[in-house]
Amino acid sequence: MRKLIRTAGAVGKAQTALSRRGRDSYKYNFSIQVAQVAGLDAITGSTVTIQVGRQTKSLAVSTQPAGVSVAGVASFGESLTIVATLYTSKKGSKDFSEKTYRVSLVRLVGGKKKEIAYADIDLAALASASTIPRRAEQSLLLKSKAAPGATALLTITSTQLAQLDDDTESLSSAMSGTAGSDAGMSFMSSSSPTPHTTRPGHDEQ
């Protein structure tokens, strides 16, 4: 069963690679300055972190823990870095196809982590096809039952690093995984972020 699931996943990735053929791809750096999360009056005294990542939890990058003040504010003043591959969009209304990340507010209790609020954000929509960095301030209202009204204040700067030419390589790599082997699937995996001041992270293609 496990092998069958991996085979189905590899086929899906091969189909994704096929859909991207003929489209330009670029490597982008996203610097996410996490200022604070306000509206946490319901959980004052708690310790929380902000995590940003895709669907795979191991790919998330996170801030250092911060306490929630009596005013219901958790201040971070920390920068997170994500390097992502963006693909040009087939729609003329935007530069790149969607690249959605989840911004999660995680509560630390007794050594355990629990997501208590989140919001999804399309980083590709904040990137410009120009080589000039783009800076955008974001006020994200997080979905939460534990902390209704929680709002994350972020400043996101996107910078184009390089134009890629890997359509053929991505397709052949994806097809090599259809046998369901661990080796064939390893190209899709990214290592956990190495501790650093800016806490860099990388996502899958």
PDB file of C-alpha atoms in Angstrom, residues 19-136:
ATOM      1  CA  SER A  19       1.908  21.171 -17.221  1.00  0.00           C
ATOM      2  CA  ARG A  20       4.861  23.474 -16.540  1.00  0.00           C
ATOM      3  CA  ARG A  21       6.730  22.691 -19.749  1.00  0.00           C
ATOM      4  CA  GLY A  22       7.231  25.713 -21.947  1.00  0.00           C
ATOM      5  CA  ARG A  23       6.791  28.111 -19.034  1.00  0.00           C
ATOM      6  CA  ASP A  24       9.691  30.174 -17.715  1.00  0.00           C
ATOM      7  CA  SER A  25      10.734  29.493 -14.136  1.00  0.00           C
ATOM      8  CA  TYR A  26      12.555  31.732 -11.682  1.00  0.00           C
ATOM      9  CA  LYS A  27      14.160  31.341  -8.291  1.00  0.00           C
ATOM     10  CA  TYR A  28      12.961  33.960  -5.809  1.00  0.00           C
ATOM     11  CA  ASN A  29      14.013  34.917  -2.323  1.00  0.00           C
ATOM     12  CA  PHE A  30      11.250  36.047   0.051  1.00  0.00           C
ATOM     13  CA  SER A  31      12.314  37.878   3.190  1.00  0.00           C
ATOM     14  CA  ILE A  32       9.416  37.881   5.647  1.00  0.00           C
ATOM     15  CA  GLN A  33       9.810  40.393   8.458  1.00  0.00           C
ATOM     16  CA  VAL A  34       7.522  39.333  11.292  1.00  0.00           C
ATOM     17  CA  ALA A  35       6.777  42.406  13.400  1.00  0.00           C
ATOM     18  CA  GLN A  36       4.048  41.228  15.738  1.00  0.00           C
ATOM     19  CA  VAL A  37       0.740  39.467  16.180  1.00  0.00           C
ATOM     20  CA  ALA A  38      -1.977  41.531  17.855  1.00  0.00           C
ATOM     21  CA  GLY A  39      -5.461  40.610  19.054  1.00  0.00           C
ATOM     22  CA  LEU A  40      -4.306  37.802  21.349  1.00  0.00           C
ATOM     23  CA  ASP A  41      -6.212  39.019  24.401  1.00  0.00           C
ATOM     24  CA  ALA A  42      -7.724  35.548  24.919  1.00  0.00           C
ATOM     25  CA  ILE A  43      -4.312  33.912  25.411  1.00  0.00           C
ATOM     26  CA  THR A  44      -2.299  36.506  27.349  1.00  0.00           C
ATOM     27  CA  GLY A  45       0.670  34.977  29.140  1.00  0.00           C
ATOM     28  CA  SER A  46       1.053  32.250  26.505  1.00  0.00           C
ATOM     29  CA  THR A  47       4.201  31.561  24.478  1.00  0.00           C
ATOM     30  CA  VAL A  48       3.803  31.499  20.697  1.00  0.00           C
ATOM     31  CA  THR A  49       5.786  31.363  17.461  1.00  0.00           C
ATOM     32  CA  ILE A  50       5.025  32.177  13.845  1.00  0.00           C
ATOM     33  CA  GLN A  51       5.614  29.442  11.252  1.00  0.00           C
ATOM     34  CA  VAL A  52       5.553  29.851   7.482  1.00  0.00           C
ATOM     35  CA  GLY A  53       5.530  26.856   5.174  1.00  0.00           C
ATOM     36  CA  ARG A  54       3.871  24.795   2.482  1.00  0.00           C
ATOM     37  CA  GLN A  55       1.836  21.619   3.028  1.00  0.00           C
ATOM     38  CA  THR A  56       4.777  19.589   4.323  1.00  0.00           C
ATOM     39  CA  LYS A  57       5.349  20.567   7.942  1.00  0.00           C
ATOM     40  CA  SER A  58       9.103  19.830   7.800  1.00  0.00           C
ATOM     41  CA  LEU A  59       9.508  22.654   5.288  1.00  0.00           C
ATOM     42  CA  ALA A  60       8.215  25.328   7.650  1.00  0.00           C
ATOM     43  CA  VAL A  61      10.478  28.053   9.020  1.00  0.00           C
ATOM     44  CA  SER A  62       9.661  29.645  12.340  1.00  0.00           C
ATOM     45  CA  THR A  63      10.500  32.534  14.618  1.00  0.00           C
ATOM     46  CA  GLN A  64      11.895  32.266  18.100  1.00  0.00           C
ATOM     47  CA  PRO A  65       9.182  31.902  20.788  1.00  0.00           C
ATOM     48  CA  ALA A  66       7.659  35.122  22.115  1.00  0.00           C
ATOM     49  CA  GLY A  67       5.385  35.802  25.051  1.00  0.00           C
ATOM     50  CA  VAL A  68       1.927  37.325  24.704  1.00  0.00           C
ATOM     51  CA  SER A  69       1.721  40.568  26.695  1.00  0.00           C
ATOM     52  CA  VAL A  70      -1.198  41.686  28.849  1.00  0.00           C
ATOM     53  CA  ALA A  71      -2.174  43.889  25.900  1.00  0.00           C
ATOM     54  CA  GLY A  72      -2.616  40.751  23.778  1.00  0.00           C
ATOM     55  CA  VAL A  73       0.420  41.349  21.594  1.00  0.00           C
ATOM     56  CA  ALA A  74       3.303  38.995  20.734  1.00  0.00           C
ATOM     57  CA  SER A  75       6.310  40.927  19.377  1.00  0.00           C
ATOM     58  CA  PHE A  76       8.901  39.151  17.241  1.00  0.00           C
ATOM     59  CA  GLY A  77      10.963  41.616  15.203  1.00  0.00           C
ATOM     60  CA  GLU A  78      12.460  38.702  13.321  1.00  0.00           C
ATOM     61  CA  SER A  79      13.062  37.899   9.655  1.00  0.00           C
ATOM     62  CA  LEU A  80      12.296  34.573   7.984  1.00  0.00           C
ATOM     63  CA  THR A  81      13.659  33.651   4.568  1.00  0.00           C
ATOM     64  CA  ILE A  82      12.073  31.377   1.982  1.00  0.00           C
ATOM     65  CA  VAL A  83      13.558  30.507  -1.415  1.00  0.00           C
ATOM     66  CA  ALA A  84      10.921  29.394  -3.916  1.00  0.00           C
ATOM     67  CA  THR A  85      10.619  28.486  -7.590  1.00  0.00           C
ATOM     68  CA  LEU A  86       7.950  30.500  -9.418  1.00  0.00           C
ATOM     69  CA  TYR A  87       6.487  29.666 -12.827  1.00  0.00           C
ATOM     70  CA  THR A  88       5.159  32.228 -15.269  1.00  0.00           C
ATOM     71  CA  SER A  89       1.378  32.262 -15.452  1.00  0.00           C
ATOM     72  CA  LYS A  90      -0.655  31.392 -18.517  1.00  0.00           C
ATOM     73  CA  LYS A  91      -3.049  34.142 -17.470  1.00  0.00           C
ATOM     74  CA  GLY A  92      -2.158  37.604 -18.693  1.00  0.00           C
ATOM     75  CA  SER A  93      -3.567  39.186 -15.532  1.00  0.00           C
ATOM     76  CA  LYS A  94      -0.647  38.078 -13.349  1.00  0.00           C
ATOM     77  CA  ASP A  95       3.078  37.402 -13.669  1.00  0.00           C
ATOM     78  CA  PHE A  96       3.299  34.028 -11.899  1.00  0.00           C
ATOM     79  CA  SER A  97       1.188  31.019 -11.050  1.00  0.00           C
ATOM     80  CA  GLU A  98      -0.032  30.782  -7.479  1.00  0.00           C
ATOM     81  CA  LYS A  99       2.430  29.738  -4.765  1.00  0.00           C
ATOM     82  CA  THR A 100       0.488  29.512  -1.526  1.00  0.00           C
ATOM     83  CA  TYR A 101       2.071  29.351   1.908  1.00  0.00           C
ATOM     84  CA  ARG A 102       0.464  29.061   5.309  1.00  0.00           C
ATOM     85  CA  VAL A 103       1.263  31.540   8.063  1.00  0.00           C
ATOM     86  CA  SER A 104       0.563  29.753  11.353  1.00  0.00           C
ATOM     87  CA  LEU A 105       0.428  31.005  14.919  1.00  0.00           C
ATOM     88  CA  VAL A 106       1.682  28.135  17.059  1.00  0.00           C
ATOM     89  CA  ARG A 107       1.170  27.945  20.812  1.00  0.00           C
ATOM     90  CA  LEU A 108       3.781  26.204  22.973  1.00  0.00           C
ATOM     91  CA  VAL A 109       2.377  24.306  25.947  1.00  0.00           C
ATOM     92  CA  GLY A 110       4.385  21.816  27.984  1.00  0.00           C
ATOM     93  CA  GLY A 111       6.937  21.282  25.245  1.00  0.00           C
ATOM     94  CA  LYS A 112       4.238  20.608  22.655  1.00  0.00           C
ATOM     95  CA  LYS A 113       3.231  22.784  19.688  1.00  0.00           C
ATOM     96  CA  LYS A 114      -0.330  23.460  18.569  1.00  0.00           C
ATOM     97  CA  GLU A 115      -1.477  25.608  15.670  1.00  0.00           C
ATOM     98  CA  ILE A 116      -4.182  27.925  16.991  1.00  0.00           C
ATOM     99  CA  ALA A 117      -4.507  30.412  14.132  1.00  0.00           C
ATOM    100  CA  TYR A 118      -3.548  30.613  10.469  1.00  0.00           C
ATOM    101  CA  ALA A 119      -3.926  32.416   7.166  1.00  0.00           C
ATOM    102  CA  ASP A 120      -2.904  31.430   3.650  1.00  0.00           C
ATOM    103  CA  ILE A 121      -0.937  33.840   1.512  1.00  0.00           C
ATOM    104  CA  ASP A 122       0.079  33.676  -2.163  1.00  0.00           C
ATOM    105  CA  LEU A 123       3.728  34.747  -2.210  1.00  0.00           C
ATOM    106  CA  ALA A 124       3.806  34.643  -6.017  1.00  0.00           C
ATOM    107  CA  ALA A 125       1.280  37.485  -6.098  1.00  0.00           C
ATOM    108  CA  LEU A 126       3.771  39.633  -4.196  1.00  0.00           C
ATOM    109  CA  ALA A 127       6.641  38.977  -6.630  1.00  0.00           C
ATOM    110  CA  SER A 128       7.441  41.108  -9.649  1.00  0.00           C
ATOM    111  CA  ALA A 129       8.777  39.866 -12.991  1.00  0.00           C
ATOM    112  CA  SER A 130      11.243  42.731 -12.723  1.00  0.00           C
ATOM    113  CA  THR A 131      14.690  42.214 -11.207  1.00  0.00           C
ATOM    114  CA  ILE A 132      13.955  45.123  -8.874  1.00  0.00           C
ATOM    115  CA  PRO A 133      12.987  43.864  -5.386  1.00  0.00           C
ATOM    116  CA  ARG A 134       9.374  44.417  -4.377  1.00  0.00           C
ATOM    117  CA  ARG A 135       8.343  45.248  -0.809  1.00  0.00           C
ATOM    118  CA  ALA A 136       4.811  44.767   0.506  1.00  0.00           C
TER     119      ALA A 136
END
